[in-house]
mmCIF file of C-alpha atoms and ligand atoms in Angstrom:
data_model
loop_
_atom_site.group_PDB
_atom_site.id
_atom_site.type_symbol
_atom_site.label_atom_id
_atom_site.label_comp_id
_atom_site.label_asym_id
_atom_site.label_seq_id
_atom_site.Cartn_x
_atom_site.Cartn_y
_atom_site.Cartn_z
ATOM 1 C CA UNK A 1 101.334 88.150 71.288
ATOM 2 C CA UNK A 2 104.879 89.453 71.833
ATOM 3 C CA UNK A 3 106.655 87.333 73.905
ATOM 4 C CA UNK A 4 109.235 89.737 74.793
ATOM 5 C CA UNK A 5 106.455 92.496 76.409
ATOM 6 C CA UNK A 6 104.934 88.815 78.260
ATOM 7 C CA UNK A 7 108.032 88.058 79.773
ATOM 8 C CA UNK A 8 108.353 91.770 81.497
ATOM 9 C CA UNK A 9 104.697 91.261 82.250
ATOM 10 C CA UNK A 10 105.660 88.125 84.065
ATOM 11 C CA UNK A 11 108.559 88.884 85.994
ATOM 12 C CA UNK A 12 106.243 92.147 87.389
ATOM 13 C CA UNK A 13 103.758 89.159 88.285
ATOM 14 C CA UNK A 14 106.091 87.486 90.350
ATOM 15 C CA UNK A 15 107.509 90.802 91.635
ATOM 16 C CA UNK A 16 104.328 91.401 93.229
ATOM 17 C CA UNK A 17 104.185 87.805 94.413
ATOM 18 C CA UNK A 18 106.993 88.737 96.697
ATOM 19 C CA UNK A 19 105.752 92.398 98.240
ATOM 20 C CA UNK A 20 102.008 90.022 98.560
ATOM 21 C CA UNK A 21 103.778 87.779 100.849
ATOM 22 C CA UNK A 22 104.479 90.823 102.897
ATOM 23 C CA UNK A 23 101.751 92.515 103.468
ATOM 24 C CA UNK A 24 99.656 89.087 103.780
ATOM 25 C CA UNK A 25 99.110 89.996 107.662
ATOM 26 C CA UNK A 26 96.298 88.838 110.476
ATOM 27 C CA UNK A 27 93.817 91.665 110.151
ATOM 28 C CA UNK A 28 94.997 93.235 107.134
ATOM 29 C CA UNK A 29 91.559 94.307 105.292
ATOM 30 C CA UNK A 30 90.751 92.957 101.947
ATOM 31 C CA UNK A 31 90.279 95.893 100.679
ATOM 32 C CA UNK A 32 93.546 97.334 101.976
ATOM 33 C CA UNK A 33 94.822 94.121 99.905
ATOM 34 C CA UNK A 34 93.397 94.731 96.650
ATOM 35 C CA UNK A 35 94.500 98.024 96.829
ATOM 36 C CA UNK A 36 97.989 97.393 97.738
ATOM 37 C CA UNK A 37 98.213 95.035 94.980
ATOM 38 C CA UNK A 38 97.292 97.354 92.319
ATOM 39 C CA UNK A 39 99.732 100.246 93.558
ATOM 40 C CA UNK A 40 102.065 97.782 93.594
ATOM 41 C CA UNK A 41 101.555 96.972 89.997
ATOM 42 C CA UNK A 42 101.358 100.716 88.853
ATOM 43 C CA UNK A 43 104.634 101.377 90.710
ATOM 44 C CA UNK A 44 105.870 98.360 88.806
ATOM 45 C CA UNK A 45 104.923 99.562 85.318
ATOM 46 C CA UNK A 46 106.490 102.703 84.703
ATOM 47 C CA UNK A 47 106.262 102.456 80.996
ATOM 48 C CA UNK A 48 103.692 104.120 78.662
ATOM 49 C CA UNK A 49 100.528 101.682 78.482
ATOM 50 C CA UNK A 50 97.455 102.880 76.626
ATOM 51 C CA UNK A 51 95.109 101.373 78.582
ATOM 52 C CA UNK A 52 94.625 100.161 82.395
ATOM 53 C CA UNK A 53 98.200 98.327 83.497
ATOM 54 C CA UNK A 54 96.050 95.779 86.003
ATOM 55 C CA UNK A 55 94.795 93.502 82.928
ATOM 56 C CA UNK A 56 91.460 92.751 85.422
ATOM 57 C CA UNK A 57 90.474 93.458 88.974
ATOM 58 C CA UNK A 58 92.521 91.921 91.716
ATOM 59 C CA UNK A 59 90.946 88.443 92.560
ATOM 60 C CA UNK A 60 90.850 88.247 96.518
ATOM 61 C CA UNK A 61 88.171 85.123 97.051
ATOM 62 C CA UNK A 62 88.136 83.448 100.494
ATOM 63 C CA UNK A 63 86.957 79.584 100.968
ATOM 64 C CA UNK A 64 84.429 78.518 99.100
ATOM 65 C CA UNK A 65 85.043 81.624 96.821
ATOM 66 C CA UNK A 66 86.521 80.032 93.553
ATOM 67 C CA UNK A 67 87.086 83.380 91.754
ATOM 68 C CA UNK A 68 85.930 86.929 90.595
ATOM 69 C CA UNK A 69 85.643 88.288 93.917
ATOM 70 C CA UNK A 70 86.847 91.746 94.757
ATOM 71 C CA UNK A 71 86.550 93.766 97.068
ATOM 72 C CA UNK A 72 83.850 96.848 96.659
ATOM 73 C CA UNK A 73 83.836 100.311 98.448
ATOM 74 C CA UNK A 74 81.409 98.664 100.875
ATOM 75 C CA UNK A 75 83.542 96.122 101.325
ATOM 76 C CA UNK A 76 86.377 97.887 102.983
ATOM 77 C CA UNK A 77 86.158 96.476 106.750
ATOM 78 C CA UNK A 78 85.890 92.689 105.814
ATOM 79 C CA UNK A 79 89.369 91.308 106.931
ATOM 80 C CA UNK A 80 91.282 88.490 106.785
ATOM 81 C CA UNK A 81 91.219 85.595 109.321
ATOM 82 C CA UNK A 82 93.355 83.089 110.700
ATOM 83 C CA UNK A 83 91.383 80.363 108.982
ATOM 84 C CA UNK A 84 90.910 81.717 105.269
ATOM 85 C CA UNK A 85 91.772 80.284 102.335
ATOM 86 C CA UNK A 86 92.609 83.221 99.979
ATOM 87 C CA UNK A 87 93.124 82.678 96.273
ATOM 88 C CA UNK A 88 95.017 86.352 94.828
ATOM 89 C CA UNK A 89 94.266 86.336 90.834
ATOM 90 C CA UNK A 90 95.858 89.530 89.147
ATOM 91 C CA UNK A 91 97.107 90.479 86.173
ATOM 92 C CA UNK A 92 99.324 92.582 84.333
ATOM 93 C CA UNK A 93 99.388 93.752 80.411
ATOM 94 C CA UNK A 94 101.847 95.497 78.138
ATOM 95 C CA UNK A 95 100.284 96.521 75.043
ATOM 96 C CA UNK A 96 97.492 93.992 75.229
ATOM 97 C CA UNK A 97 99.818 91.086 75.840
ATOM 98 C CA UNK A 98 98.464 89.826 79.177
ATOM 99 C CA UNK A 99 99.541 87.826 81.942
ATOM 100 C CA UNK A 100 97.100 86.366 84.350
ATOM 101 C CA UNK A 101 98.338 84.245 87.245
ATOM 102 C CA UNK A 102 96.713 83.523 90.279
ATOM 103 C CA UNK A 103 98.343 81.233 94.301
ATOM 104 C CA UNK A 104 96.861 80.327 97.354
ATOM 105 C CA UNK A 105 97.697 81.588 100.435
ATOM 106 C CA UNK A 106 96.796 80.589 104.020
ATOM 107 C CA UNK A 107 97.690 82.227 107.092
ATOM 108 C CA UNK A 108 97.177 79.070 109.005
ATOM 109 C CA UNK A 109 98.995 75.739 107.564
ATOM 110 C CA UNK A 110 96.096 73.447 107.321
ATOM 111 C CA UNK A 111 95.419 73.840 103.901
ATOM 112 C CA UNK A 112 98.930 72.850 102.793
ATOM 113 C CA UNK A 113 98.003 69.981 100.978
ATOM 114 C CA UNK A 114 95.164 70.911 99.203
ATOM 115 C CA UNK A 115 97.623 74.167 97.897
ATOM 116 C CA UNK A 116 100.046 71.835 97.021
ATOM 117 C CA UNK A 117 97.577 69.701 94.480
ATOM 118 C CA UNK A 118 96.632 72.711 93.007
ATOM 119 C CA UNK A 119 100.348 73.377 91.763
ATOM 120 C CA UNK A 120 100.981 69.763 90.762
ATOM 121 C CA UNK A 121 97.774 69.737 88.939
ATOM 122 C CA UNK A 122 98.741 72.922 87.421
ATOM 123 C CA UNK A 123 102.206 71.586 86.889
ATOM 124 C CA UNK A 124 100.990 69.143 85.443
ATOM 125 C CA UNK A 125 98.810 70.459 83.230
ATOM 126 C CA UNK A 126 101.562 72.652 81.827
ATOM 127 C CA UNK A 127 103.573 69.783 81.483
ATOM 128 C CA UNK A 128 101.163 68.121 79.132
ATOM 129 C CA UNK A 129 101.021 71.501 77.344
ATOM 130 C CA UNK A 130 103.014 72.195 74.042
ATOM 131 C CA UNK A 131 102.110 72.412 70.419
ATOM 132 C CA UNK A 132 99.274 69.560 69.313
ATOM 133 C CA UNK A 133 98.422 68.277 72.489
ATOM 134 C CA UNK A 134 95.055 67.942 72.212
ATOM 135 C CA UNK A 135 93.242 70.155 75.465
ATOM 136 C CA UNK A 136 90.239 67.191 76.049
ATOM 137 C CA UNK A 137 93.148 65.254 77.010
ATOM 138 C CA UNK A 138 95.034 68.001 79.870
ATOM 139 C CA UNK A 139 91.414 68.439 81.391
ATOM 140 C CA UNK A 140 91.562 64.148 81.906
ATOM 141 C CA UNK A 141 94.928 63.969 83.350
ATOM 142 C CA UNK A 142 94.342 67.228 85.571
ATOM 143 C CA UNK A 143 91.225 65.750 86.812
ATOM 144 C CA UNK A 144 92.079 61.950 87.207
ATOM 145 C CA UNK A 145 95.480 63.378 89.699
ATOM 146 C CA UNK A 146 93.187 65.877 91.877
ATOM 147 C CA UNK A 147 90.732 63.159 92.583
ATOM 148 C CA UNK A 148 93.583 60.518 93.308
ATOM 149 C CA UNK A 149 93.583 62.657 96.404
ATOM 150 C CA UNK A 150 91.986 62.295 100.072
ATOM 151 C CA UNK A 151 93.200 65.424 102.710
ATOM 152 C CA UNK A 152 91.984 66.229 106.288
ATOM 153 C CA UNK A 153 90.844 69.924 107.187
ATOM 154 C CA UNK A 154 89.619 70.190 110.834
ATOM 155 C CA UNK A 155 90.479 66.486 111.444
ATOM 156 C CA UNK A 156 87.625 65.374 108.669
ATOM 157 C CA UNK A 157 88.950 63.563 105.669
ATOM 158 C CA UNK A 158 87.628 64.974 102.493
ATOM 159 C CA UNK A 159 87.504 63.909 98.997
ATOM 160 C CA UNK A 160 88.512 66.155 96.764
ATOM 161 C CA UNK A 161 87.166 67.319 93.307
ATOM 162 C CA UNK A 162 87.982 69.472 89.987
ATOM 163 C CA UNK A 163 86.303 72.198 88.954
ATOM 164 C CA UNK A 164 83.558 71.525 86.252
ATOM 165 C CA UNK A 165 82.962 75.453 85.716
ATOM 166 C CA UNK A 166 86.345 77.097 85.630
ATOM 167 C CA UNK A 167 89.543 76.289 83.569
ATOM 168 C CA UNK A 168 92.303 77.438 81.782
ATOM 169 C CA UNK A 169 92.341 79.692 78.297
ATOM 170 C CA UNK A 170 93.950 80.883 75.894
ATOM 171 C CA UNK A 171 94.395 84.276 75.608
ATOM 172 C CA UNK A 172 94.524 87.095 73.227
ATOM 173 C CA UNK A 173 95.657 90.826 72.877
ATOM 174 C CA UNK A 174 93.864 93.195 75.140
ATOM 175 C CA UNK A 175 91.207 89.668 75.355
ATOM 176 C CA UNK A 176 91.595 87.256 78.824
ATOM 177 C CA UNK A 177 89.451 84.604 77.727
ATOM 178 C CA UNK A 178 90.146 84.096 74.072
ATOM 179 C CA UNK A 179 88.235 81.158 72.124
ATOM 180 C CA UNK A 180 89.356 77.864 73.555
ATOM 181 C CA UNK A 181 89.664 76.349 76.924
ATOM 182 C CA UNK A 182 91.647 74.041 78.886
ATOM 183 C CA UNK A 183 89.168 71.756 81.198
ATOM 184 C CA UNK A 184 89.986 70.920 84.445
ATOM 185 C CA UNK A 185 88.016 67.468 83.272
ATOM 186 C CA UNK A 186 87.518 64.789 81.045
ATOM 187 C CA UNK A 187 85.376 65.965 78.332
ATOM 188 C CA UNK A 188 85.573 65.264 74.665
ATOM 189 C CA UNK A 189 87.161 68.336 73.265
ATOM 190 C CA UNK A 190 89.414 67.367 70.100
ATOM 191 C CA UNK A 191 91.274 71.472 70.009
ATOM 192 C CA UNK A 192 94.629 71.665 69.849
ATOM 193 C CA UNK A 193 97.291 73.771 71.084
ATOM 194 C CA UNK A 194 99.456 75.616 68.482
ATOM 195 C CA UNK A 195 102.817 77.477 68.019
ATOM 196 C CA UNK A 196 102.627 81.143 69.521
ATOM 197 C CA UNK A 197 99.806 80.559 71.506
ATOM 198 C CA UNK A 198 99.425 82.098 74.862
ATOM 199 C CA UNK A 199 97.540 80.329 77.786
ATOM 200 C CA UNK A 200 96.637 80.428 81.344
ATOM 201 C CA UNK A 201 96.695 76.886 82.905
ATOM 202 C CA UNK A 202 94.669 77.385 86.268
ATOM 203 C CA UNK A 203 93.208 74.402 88.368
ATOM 204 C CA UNK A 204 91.011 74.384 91.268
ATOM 205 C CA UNK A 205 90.886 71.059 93.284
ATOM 206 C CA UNK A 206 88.118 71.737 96.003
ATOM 207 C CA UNK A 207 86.435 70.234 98.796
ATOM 208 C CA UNK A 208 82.898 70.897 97.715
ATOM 209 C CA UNK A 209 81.343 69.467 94.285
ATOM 210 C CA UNK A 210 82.881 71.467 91.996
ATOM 211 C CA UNK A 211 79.918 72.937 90.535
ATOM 212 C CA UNK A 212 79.982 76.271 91.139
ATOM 213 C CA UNK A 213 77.044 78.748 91.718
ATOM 214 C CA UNK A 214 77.095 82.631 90.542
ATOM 215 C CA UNK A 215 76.421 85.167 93.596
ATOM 216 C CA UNK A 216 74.571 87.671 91.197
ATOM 217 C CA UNK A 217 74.070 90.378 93.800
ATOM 218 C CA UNK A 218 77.642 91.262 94.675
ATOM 219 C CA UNK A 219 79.018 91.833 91.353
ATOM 220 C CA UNK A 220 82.295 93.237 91.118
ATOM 221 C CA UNK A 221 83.646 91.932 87.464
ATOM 222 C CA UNK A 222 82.508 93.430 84.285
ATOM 223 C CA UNK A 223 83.937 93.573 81.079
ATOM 224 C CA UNK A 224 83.150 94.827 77.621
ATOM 225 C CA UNK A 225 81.214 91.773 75.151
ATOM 226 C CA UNK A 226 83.593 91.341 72.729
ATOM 227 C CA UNK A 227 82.525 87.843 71.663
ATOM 228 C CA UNK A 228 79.495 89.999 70.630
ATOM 229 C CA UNK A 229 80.612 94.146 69.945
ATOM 230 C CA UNK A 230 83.995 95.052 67.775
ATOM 231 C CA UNK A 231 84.594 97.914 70.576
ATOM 232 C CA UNK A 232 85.933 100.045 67.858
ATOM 233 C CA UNK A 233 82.830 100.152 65.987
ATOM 234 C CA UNK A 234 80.301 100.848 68.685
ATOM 235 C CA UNK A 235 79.615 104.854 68.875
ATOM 236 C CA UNK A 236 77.045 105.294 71.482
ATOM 237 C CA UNK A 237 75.623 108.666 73.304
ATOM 238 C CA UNK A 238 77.291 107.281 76.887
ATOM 239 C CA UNK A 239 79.471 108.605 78.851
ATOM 240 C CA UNK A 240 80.449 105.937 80.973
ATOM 241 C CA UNK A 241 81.118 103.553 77.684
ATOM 242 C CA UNK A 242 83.711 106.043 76.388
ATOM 243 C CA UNK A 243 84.971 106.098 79.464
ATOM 244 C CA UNK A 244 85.501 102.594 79.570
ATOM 245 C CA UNK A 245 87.094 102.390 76.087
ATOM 246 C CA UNK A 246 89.412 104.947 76.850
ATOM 247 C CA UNK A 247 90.773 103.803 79.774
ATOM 248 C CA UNK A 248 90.189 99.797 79.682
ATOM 249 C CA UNK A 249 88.929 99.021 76.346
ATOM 250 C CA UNK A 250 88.672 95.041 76.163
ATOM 251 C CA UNK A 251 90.006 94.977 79.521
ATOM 252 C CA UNK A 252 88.073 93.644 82.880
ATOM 253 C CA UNK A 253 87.117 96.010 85.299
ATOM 254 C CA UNK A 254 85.535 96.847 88.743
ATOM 255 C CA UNK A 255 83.364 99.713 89.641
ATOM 256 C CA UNK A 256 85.325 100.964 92.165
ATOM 257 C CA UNK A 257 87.772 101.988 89.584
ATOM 258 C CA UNK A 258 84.755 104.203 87.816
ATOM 259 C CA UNK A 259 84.697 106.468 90.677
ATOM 260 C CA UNK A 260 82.023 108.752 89.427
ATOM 261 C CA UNK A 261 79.426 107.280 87.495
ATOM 262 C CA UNK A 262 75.796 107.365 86.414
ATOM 263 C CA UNK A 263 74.431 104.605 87.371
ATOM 264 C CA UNK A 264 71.324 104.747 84.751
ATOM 265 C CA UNK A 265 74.382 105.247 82.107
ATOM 266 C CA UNK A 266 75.755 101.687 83.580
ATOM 267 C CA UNK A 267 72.385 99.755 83.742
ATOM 268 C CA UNK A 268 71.882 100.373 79.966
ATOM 269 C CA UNK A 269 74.940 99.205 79.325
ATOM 270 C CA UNK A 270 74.481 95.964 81.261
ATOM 271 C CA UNK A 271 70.986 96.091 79.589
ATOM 272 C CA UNK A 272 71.587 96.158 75.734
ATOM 273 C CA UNK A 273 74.740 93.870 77.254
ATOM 274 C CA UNK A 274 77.693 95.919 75.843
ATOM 275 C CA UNK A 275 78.854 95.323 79.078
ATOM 276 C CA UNK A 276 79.112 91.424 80.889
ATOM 277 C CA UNK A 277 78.655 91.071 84.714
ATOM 278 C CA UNK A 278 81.210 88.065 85.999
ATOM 279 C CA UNK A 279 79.977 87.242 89.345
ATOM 280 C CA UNK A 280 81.669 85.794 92.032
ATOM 281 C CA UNK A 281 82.098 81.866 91.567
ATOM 282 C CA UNK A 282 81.030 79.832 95.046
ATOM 283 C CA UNK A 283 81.214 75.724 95.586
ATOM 284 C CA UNK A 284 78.839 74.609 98.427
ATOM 285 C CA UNK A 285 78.896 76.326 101.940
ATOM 286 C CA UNK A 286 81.363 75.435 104.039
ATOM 287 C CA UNK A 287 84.001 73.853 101.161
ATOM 288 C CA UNK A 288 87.509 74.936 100.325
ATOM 289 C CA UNK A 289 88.632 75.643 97.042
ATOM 290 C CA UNK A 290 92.361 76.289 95.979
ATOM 291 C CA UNK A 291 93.683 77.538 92.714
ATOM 292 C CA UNK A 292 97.131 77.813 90.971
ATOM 293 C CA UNK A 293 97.575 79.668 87.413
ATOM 294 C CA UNK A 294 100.686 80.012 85.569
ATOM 295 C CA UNK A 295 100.058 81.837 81.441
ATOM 296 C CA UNK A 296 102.791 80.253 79.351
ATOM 297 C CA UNK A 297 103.713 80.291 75.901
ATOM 298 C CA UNK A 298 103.457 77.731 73.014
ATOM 299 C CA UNK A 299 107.139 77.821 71.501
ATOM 300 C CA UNK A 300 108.378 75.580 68.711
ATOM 301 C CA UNK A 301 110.240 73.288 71.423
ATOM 302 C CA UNK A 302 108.512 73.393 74.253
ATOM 303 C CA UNK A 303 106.815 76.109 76.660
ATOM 304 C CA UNK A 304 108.085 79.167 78.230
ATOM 305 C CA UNK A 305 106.266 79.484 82.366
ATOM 306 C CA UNK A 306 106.120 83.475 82.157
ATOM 307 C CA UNK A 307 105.228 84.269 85.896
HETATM 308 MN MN1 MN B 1 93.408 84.510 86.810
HETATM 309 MN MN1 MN B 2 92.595 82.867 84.083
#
């Protein structure tokens, strides 16, 4: 990765961190949202990117939503209420050298503290980040500080949990989740961080269990399977899957962004699974989950936070 092109990619991150906190109104619609986000980040990018500038849809999950919720075409009167808890995940990529970060905002105050643990953890995560330390060991120390705390939402006290499912990654050019993972728990994992490595660190302290279930019939994530396909070798008679390497390649994507599309064109995809459905990730009913994600870089002496 170039950290140079990351470092642009960040500041355009936390560019659109400030216009978010603008337009993050009562009654502004989701959709409305997601879409302002990703002008915002086309607007931002005025330089010559081969494929999509948004590295992967715009993350808008409410609650007990951890992640990988966006909002479809039908989606477009659902709107935002006093109470929600609204993670915003979004990223941005310059010549395959991506930046994923993700905050949690609130219009009313009561989740304060459980936002707040989710940047210490992250914090500290990041902190325990650098070249050898050994990513078993992060997911331990993030977990053992998010359940050293008790909070009160709606005057109960709750207990409050990492995320078993959903953790940091490294990642790789024009590739999100590249091969290794940083835990938000203690596990035995003996992989080590190394120079010029790029990573999101991302925790999600919740309210629930932190086992999280996949809503499989309101999809809006997909991406191409490049754990299993070289995308550059696969020649099929499809027009949707040029389509898709043209424009996003390796990248995430959402249907709405397809506009027109056969439909029996994207069920073989799914099918033969060139293509891989991400659903959206829930914790039990009526829990709150918050999550904070910074992507930093492995230097020599120390990191660099790039958004
Ligand atoms: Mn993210
Ligand atoms: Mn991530």
């Amino acid at each position: 990765m170039d950290l140079e092109k990351l470092k642009i990619a960040g500041d355009i991150h936390k560019q659109v961190y400030e216009y978010v906190k603008t337009i993050f109104k009562p009654k502004i619609k989701l959709f409305d949202l997601s879409q302002n986000i990703e002008n915002k980040i086309n607007e931002l990018c005025n330089f010559n990117n081969q494929y999509n500038n948004i590295a992967f849809p715009v993350g808008i999950s409410i609650n007990n939503c951890a992640a990988h919720w966006t909002p479809n075409s039908k989606d477009n009167k659902i709107e935002l209420l006093n109470d929600d808890l609204c993670k915003i995940d979004y990223g941005i990529q310059i010549d395959g050298n991506i930046i994923d970060g993700a905050y949690t905002l609130s219009l009313s105050n009561k989740y304060d503290e459980l936002i707040e643990i989710a940047k210490t953890a992250t914090n500290i995560g990041i902190n325990e980040s650098g070249i050898d330390a050994v990513l078993g060991d992060i997911g331990s120390i993030i977990q053992e500080y998010i359940e050293s705390n008790e909070i009160t939402i709606n005057d109960k006290l709750c207990k409050v949990k990492s995320t078993v499912d959903i953790c940091g990654h490294l990642i790789l050019p024009y590739k999100i989740h590249g091969n290794k993972a940083v835990p938000n728990i203690k596990i035995q994992y003996n992989e080590r961080m190394k120079e010029d490595e790029t990573y999101a660190i991302e925790t999600f302290p919740t309210t629930g269990n932190g086992k999280l279930s996949e809503d499989i019939l309101n999809v809006s994530h997909y991406m191409f399977n490049y754990n299993k396909y070289d995308i550059n070798k696969i020649q099929l008679n499809n027009n949707l899957f040029n389509k898709i390497k043209t424009k996003y390649n390796t990248l995430a994507f959402c249907k709405k962004w397809l506009d027109k599309y056969n439909e029996k064109e994207f069920n073989e995809l799914l099918r033969k699974d060139y293509v891989k459905k991400y659903p959206p990730l829930y914790d039990i009913p009526n829990s709150y989950i918050a999550q904070y994600e910074k992507t930093i870089y492995i230097k020599s002496n120390g990191v660099e936070i790039l958004n």
